[in-house]
Tab-separated table of C-alpha atoms in Angstrom:
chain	number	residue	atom	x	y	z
A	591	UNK	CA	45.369	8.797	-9.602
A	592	UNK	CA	41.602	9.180	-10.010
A	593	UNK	CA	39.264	9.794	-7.373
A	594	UNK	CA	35.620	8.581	-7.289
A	595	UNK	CA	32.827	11.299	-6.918
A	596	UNK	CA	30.541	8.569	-6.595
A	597	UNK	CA	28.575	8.641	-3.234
A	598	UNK	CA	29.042	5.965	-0.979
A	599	UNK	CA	26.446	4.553	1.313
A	600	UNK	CA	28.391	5.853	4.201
A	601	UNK	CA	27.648	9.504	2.624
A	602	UNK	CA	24.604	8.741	1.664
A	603	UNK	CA	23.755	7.941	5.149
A	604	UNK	CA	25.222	11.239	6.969
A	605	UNK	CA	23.178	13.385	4.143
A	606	UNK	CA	20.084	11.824	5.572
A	607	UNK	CA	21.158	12.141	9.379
A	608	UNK	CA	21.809	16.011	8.466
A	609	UNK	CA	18.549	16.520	6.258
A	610	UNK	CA	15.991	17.698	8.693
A	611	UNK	CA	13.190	17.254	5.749
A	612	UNK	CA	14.235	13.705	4.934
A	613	UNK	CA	10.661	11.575	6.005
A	614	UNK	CA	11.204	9.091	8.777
A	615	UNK	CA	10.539	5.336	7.957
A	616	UNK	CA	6.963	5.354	9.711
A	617	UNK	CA	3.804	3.384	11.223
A	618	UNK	CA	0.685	4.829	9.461
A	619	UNK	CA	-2.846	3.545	11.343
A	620	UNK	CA	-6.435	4.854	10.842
A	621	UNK	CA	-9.195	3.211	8.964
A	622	UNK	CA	-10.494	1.791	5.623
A	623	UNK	CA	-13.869	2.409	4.885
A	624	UNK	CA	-16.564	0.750	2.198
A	625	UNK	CA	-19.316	1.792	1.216
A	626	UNK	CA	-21.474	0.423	-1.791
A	627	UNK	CA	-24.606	2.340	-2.873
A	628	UNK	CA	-25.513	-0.126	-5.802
A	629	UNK	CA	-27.438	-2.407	-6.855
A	630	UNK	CA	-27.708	-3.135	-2.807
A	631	UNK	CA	-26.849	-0.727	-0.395
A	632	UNK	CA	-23.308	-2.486	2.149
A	633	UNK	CA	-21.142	-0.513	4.795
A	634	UNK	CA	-18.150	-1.348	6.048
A	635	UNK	CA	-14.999	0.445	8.485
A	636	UNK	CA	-12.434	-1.430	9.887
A	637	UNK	CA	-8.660	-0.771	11.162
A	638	UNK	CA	-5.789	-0.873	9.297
A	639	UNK	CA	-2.520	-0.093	9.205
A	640	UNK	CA	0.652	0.647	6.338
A	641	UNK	CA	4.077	0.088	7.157
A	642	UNK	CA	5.546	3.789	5.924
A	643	UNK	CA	9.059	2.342	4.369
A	644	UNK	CA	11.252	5.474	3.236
A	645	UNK	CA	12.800	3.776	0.173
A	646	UNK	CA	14.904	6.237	-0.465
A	647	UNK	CA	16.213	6.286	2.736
A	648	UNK	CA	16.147	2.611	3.014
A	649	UNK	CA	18.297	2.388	-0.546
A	650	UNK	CA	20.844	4.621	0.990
A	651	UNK	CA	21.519	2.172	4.189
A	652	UNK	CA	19.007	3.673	6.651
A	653	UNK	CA	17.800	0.686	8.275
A	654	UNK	CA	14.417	-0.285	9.639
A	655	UNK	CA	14.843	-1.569	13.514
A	656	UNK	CA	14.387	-5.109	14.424
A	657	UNK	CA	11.970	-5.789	16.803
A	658	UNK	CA	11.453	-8.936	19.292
A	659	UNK	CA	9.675	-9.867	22.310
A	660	UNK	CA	12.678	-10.507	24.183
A	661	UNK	CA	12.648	-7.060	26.022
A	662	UNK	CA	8.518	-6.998	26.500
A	663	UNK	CA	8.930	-9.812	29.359
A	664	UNK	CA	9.291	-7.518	32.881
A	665	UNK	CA	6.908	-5.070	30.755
A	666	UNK	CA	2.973	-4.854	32.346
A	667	UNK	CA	1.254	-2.506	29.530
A	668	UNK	CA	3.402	-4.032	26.483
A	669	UNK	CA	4.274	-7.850	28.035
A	670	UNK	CA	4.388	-11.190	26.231
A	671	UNK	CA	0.616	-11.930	27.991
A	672	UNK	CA	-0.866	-9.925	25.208
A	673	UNK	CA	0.735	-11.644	22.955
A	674	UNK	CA	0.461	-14.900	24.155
A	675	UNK	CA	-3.130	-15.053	23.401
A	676	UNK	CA	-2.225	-15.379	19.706
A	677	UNK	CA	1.108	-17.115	19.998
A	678	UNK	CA	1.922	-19.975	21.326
A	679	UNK	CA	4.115	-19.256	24.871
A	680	UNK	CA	7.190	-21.342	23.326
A	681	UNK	CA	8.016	-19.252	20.870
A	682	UNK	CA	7.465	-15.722	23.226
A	683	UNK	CA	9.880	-17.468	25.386
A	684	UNK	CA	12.464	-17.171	22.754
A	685	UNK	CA	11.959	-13.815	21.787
A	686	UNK	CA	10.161	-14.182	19.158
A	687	UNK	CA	10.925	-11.719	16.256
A	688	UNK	CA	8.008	-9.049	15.921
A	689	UNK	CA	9.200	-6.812	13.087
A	690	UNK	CA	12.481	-8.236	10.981
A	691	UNK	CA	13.649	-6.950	7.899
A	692	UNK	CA	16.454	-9.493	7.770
A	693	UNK	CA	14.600	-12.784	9.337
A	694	UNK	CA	11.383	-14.111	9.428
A	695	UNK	CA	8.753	-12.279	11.955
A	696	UNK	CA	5.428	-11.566	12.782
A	697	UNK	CA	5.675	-8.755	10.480
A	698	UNK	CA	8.436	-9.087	8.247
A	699	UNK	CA	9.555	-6.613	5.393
A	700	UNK	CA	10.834	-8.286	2.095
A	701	UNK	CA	11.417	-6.298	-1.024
A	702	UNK	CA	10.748	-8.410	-3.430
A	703	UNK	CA	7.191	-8.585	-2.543
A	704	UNK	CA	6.804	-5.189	-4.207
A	705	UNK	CA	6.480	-4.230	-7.605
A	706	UNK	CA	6.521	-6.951	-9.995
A	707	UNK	CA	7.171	-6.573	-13.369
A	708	UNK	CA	9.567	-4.343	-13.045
A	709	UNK	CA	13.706	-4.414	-14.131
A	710	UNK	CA	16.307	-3.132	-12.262
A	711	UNK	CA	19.633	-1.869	-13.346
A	712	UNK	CA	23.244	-3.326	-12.658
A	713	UNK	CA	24.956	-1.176	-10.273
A	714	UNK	CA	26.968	0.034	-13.594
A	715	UNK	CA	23.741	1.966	-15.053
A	716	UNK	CA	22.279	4.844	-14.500
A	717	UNK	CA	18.895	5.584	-14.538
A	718	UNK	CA	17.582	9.051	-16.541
A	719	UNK	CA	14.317	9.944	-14.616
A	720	UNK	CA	12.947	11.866	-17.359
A	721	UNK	CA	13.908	8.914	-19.972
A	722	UNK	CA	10.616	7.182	-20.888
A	723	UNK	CA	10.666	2.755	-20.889
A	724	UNK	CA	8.288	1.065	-22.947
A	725	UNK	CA	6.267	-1.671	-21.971
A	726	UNK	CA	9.772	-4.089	-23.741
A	727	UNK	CA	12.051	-3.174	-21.648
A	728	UNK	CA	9.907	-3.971	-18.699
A	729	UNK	CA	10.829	-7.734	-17.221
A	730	UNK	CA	7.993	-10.616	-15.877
A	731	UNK	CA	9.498	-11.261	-12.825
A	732	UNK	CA	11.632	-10.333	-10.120
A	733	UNK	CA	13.490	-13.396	-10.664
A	734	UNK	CA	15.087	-11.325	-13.570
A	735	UNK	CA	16.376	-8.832	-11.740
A	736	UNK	CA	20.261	-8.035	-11.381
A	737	UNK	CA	21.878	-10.256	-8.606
A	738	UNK	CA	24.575	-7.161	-7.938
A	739	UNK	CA	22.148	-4.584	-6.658
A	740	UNK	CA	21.370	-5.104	-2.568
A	741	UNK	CA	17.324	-5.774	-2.929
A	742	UNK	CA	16.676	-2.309	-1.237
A	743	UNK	CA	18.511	-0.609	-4.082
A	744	UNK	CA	16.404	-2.653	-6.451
A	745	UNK	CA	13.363	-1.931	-5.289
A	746	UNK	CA	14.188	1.743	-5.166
A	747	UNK	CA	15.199	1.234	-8.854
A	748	UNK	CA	11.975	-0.662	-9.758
A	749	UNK	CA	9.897	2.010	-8.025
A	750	UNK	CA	11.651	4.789	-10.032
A	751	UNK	CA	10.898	3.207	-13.347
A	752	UNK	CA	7.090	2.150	-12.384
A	753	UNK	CA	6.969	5.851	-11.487
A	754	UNK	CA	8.243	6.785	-15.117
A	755	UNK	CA	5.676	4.264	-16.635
A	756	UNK	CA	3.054	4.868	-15.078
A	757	UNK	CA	3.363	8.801	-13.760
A	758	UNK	CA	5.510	9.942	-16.645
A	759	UNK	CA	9.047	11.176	-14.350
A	760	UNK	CA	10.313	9.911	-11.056
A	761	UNK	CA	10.055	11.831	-8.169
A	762	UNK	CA	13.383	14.250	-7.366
A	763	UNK	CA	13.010	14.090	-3.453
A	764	UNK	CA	11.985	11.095	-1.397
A	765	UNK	CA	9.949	7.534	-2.092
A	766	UNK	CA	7.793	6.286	0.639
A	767	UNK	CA	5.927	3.161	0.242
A	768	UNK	CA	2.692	2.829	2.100
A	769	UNK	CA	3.194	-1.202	2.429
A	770	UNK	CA	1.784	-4.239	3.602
A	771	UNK	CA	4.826	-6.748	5.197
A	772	UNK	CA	4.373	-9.792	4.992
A	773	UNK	CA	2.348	-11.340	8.420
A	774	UNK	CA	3.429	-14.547	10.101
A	775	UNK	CA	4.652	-15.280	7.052
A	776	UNK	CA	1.857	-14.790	4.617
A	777	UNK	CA	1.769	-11.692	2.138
A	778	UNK	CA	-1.501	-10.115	1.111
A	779	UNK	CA	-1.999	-6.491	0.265
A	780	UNK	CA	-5.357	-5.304	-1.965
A	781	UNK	CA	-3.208	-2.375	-2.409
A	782	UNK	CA	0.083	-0.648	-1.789
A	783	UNK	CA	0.842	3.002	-2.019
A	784	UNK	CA	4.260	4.728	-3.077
A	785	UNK	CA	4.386	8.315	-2.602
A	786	UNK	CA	6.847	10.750	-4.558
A	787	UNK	CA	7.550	13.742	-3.374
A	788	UNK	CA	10.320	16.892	-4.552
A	789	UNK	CA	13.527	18.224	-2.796
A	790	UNK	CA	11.114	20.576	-0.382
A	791	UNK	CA	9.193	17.452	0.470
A	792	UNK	CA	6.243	18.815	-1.454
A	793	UNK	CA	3.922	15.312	-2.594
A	794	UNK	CA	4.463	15.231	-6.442
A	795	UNK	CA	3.587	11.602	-7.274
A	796	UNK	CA	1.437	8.567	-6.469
A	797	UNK	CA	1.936	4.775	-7.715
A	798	UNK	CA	-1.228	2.613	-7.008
A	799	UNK	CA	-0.341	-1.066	-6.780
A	800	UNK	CA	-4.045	-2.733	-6.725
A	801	UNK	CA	-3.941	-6.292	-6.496
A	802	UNK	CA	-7.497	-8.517	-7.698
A	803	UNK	CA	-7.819	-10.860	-4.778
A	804	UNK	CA	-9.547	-13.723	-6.352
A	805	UNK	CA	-7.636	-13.537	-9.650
A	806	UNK	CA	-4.120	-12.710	-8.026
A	807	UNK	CA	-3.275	-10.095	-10.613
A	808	UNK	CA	-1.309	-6.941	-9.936
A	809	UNK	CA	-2.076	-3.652	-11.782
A	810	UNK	CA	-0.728	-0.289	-11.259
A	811	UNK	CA	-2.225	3.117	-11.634
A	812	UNK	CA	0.261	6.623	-11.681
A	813	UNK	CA	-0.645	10.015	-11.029
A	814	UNK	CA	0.836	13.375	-10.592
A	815	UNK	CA	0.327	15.336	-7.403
A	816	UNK	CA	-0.228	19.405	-7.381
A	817	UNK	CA	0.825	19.423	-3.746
A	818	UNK	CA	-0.927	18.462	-0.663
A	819	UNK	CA	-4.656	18.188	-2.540
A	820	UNK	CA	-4.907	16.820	-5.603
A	821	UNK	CA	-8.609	15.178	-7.951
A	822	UNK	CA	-8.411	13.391	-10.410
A	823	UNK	CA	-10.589	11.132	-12.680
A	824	UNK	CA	-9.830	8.481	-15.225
A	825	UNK	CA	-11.794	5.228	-17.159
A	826	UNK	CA	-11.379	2.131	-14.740
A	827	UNK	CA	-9.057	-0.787	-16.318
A	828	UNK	CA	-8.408	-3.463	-14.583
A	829	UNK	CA	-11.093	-5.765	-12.790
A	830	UNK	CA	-10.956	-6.036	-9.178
A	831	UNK	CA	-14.069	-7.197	-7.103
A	832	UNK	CA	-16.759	-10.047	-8.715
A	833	UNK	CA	-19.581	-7.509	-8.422
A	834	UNK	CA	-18.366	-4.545	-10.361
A	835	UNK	CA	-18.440	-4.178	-13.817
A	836	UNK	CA	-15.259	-3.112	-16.411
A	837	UNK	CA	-16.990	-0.037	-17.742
A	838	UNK	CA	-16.840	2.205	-14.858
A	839	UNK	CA	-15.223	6.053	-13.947
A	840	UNK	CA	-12.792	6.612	-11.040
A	841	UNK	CA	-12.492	9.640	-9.001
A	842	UNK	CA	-9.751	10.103	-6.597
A	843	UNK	CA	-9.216	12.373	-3.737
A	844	UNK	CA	-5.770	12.866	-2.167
A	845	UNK	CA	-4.488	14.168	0.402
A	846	UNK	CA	-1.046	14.430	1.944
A	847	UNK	CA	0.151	16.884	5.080
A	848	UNK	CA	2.922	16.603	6.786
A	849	UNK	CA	2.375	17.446	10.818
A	850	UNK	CA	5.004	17.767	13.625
A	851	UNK	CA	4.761	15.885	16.809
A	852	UNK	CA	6.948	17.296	20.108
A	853	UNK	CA	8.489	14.652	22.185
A	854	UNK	CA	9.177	14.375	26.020
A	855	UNK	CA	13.187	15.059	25.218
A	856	UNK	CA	11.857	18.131	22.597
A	857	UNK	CA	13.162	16.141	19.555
A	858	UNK	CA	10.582	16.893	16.419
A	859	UNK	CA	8.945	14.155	14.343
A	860	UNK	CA	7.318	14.217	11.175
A	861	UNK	CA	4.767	12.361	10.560
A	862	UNK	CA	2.340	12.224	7.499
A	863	UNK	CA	-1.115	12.386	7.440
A	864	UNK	CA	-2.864	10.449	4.329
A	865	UNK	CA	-6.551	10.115	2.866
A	866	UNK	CA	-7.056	8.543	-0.292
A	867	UNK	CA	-10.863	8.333	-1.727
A	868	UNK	CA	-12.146	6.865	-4.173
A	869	UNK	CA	-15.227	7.328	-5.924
A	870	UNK	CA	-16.609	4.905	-8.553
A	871	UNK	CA	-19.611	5.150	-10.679
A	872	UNK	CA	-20.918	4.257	-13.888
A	873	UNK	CA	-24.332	4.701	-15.944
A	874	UNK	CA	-26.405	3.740	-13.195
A	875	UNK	CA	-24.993	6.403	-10.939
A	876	UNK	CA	-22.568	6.468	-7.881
A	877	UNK	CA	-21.877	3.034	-7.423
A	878	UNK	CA	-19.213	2.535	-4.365
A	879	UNK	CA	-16.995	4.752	-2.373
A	880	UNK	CA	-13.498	3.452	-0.723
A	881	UNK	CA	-10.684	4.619	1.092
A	882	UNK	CA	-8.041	4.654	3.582
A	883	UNK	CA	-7.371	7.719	6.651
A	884	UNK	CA	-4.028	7.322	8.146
A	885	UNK	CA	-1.532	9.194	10.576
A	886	UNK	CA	2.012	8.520	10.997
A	887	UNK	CA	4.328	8.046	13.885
A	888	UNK	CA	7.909	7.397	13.861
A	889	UNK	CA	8.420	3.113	13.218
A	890	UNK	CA	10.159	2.737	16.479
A	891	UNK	CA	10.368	-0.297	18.450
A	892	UNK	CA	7.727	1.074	20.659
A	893	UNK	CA	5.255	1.888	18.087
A	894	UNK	CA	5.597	-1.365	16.659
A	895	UNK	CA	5.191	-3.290	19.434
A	896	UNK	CA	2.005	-0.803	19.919
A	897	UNK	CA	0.524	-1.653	17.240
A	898	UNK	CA	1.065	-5.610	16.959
A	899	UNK	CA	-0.461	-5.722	20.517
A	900	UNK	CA	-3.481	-4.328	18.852
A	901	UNK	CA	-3.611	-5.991	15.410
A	902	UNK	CA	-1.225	-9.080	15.286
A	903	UNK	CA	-2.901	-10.559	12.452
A	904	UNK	CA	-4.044	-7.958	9.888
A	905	UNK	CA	-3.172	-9.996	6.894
A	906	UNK	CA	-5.498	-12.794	7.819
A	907	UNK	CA	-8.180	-10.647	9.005
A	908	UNK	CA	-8.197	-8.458	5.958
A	909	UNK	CA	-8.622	-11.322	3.908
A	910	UNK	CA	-11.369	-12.693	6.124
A	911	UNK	CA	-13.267	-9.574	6.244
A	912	UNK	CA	-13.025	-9.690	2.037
A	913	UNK	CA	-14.214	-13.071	1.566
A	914	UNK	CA	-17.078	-12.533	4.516
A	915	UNK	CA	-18.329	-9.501	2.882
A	916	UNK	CA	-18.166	-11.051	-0.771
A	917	UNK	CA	-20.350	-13.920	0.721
A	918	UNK	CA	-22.434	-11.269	2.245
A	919	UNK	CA	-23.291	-9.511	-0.998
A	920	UNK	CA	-23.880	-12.599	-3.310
A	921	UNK	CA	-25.873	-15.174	-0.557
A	922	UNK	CA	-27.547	-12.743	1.400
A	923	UNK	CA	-28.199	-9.474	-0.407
A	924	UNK	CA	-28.240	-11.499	-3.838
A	925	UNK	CA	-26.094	-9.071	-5.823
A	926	UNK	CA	-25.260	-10.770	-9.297
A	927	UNK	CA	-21.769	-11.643	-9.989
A	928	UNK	CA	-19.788	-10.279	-12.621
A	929	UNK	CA	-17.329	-12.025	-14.695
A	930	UNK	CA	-13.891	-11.081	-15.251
A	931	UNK	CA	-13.586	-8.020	-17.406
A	932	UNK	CA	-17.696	-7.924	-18.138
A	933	UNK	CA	-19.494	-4.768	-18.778
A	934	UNK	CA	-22.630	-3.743	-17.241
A	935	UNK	CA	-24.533	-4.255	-20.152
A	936	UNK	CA	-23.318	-7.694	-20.749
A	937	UNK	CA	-23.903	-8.949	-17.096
A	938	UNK	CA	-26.719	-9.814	-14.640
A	939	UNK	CA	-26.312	-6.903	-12.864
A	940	UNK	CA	-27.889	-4.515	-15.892
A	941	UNK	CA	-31.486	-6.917	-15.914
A	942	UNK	CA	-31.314	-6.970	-12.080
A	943	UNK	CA	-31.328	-2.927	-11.884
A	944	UNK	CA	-33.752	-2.690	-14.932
A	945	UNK	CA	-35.997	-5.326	-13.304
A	946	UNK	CA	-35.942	-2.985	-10.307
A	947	UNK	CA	-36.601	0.035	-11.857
A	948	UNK	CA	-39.354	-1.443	-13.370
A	949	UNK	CA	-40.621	-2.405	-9.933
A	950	UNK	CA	-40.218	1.381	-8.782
A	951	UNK	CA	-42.260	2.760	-11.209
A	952	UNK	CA	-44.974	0.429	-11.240
């Protein structure tokens, strides 16, 4: 008779209750900020918010909670009349879902957003996280992907080889991803996040998934961490807004710290505390600076509902704000637009800052 030494999700899931370092699925907020220097001078901070999904956690059968409206109806501070300025009062009634990962919501969480591109193994295989995958054995679709493997497995498996890709190894410890669920059923993320860090919890890896809004493209960029701080520069490579050019340098500040919050019945939470910079310049100087500063709280049916009587409708503001602020730049600050994969040289942009140079030093 043979017995299996394979863990089970049931084991997998008892590990994780036991492992006091194991990261919390969590709600990140804070801000994003925008600031362009040249050729005209726009400023921008707004709100935002990441859904923190521990897909490690999540693979191994740790479940995100399933929020409604149901219970916010005897509730004064969190009650449907917030709500119902945004949603009609029919569907409140009902209990309308707020945060689902298994139906559709007002924020709903769906794996196969995430990550495209990417193959993952039948439940039979056995990934080697130092093995390196060539650009081959990489897949165009999701649609590709194995039909045995639960979607949270998968997407733990398709994170673990964009991490080899792009980063060289897979993290040893946990996955979080720093994601944007889909929002009244619409997704839209300029970027997503995935954080890698070892068996002491120490941040050893970042996966950029950047998304080009007007050209719908995805692109990923992979890093290694050296612990809570890390810089780090490299040539920019995939096109993302209409008035930047190809040819330009990134510079990237990161930092990750893990704080401890004290509750009213002296449980300890973990939360994460996140800044990622970016810095972007090219021949002409310091171009633009970007970024996102978020803290973490424990996703809890509380803190979501928190948060969604604050922001319902991210998704669909963050795209407004994006097309507003492109039509900002080009029809009232008249900053040339740049054509898909253009260098500075090659566009308007290059006579427009020579022509005002010229101006400068006449």
């Amino acid at each position: 008779m043979t017995v299996s030494t394979k863990p089970t999700n049931d084991m997998l899931r008892l590990e994780l209750a036991c492992d006091t370092t194991a990261l919390a699925h969590q709600l990140l907020e804070g801000t994003t900020w925008h600031s362009r220097l040249l050729p005209s001078v726009n400023k921008f901070v707004y709100p935002y918010r990441y859904w923190g999904i521990n897909i490690s956690a999540l693979a191994a059968g740790q479940a995100l909670p399933e929020v409604n409206t149901a219970a916010l109806s005897d509730h004064k501070v969190l009650g449907v009349s917030h709500l119902s300025k945004v949603l009609p009062k029919k569907l409140l009634a009902k209990g309308l879902p707020l945060f689902s990962a298994k139906t559709k919501a007002l924020q709903q969480f769906c794996p196969n957003d995430y990550l495209e591109g990417f193959n993952s193994l039948s439940s039979n295989e056995s990934l080697n996280d130092n093995e390196n995958i060539s650009d081959n054995e990489s897949i165009n679709s999701n649609e590709d992907i194995d039909n045995d493997l639960p979607s949270n497995q998968a997407l733990k498996q398709r994170l673990s080889q964009a991490f080899i890709k792009h980063a060289g190894s897979s993290p040893t410890g946990d996955m979080l991803g720093l994601l944007v669920c889909r929002n009244a059923g619409m997704y839209f993320s300029p970027v997503n996040f995935y954080l890698g860090f070892n068996e002491q919890q120490t941040p050893t890896h970042l996966l950029a998934e950047v998304s080009n809004t007007p050209w719908d493209k995805r692109h990923y960029y992979g890093f290694l961490l050296e612990g809570e701080e890390t810089e780090f520069c490299h040539d920019k490579d995939f096109h993302v807004s209409p008035f930047n050019p190809i040819d330009q340098l990134y510079r990237w500040q990161v930092t990750i710290k893990r704080t401890q919050q004290h509750t009213i019945d002296n449980q300890s939470n973990t939360g994460l505390q996140v800044r990622i910079a970016i810095d972007i310049s090219d021949e002409r100087g310091e171009v633009l600076k970007t970024g996102i500063k978020i803290s973490g709280v424990p996703l809890t049916e509380t803190t979501v509902r928190n948060s969604l009587r604050k922001n319902p409708l991210m998704n669909m503001t963050s795209l407004a704000r994006i097309y507003g602020q492109a039509f900002k730049l080009y029809a009232i600050k008249k900053v040339p637009y740049i054509n898909y994969d253009e260098k500075l040289a090659d566009s308007d942009q290059k006579t427009s800052t020579s022509l005002k140079s010229e101006t400068l030093n006449d």
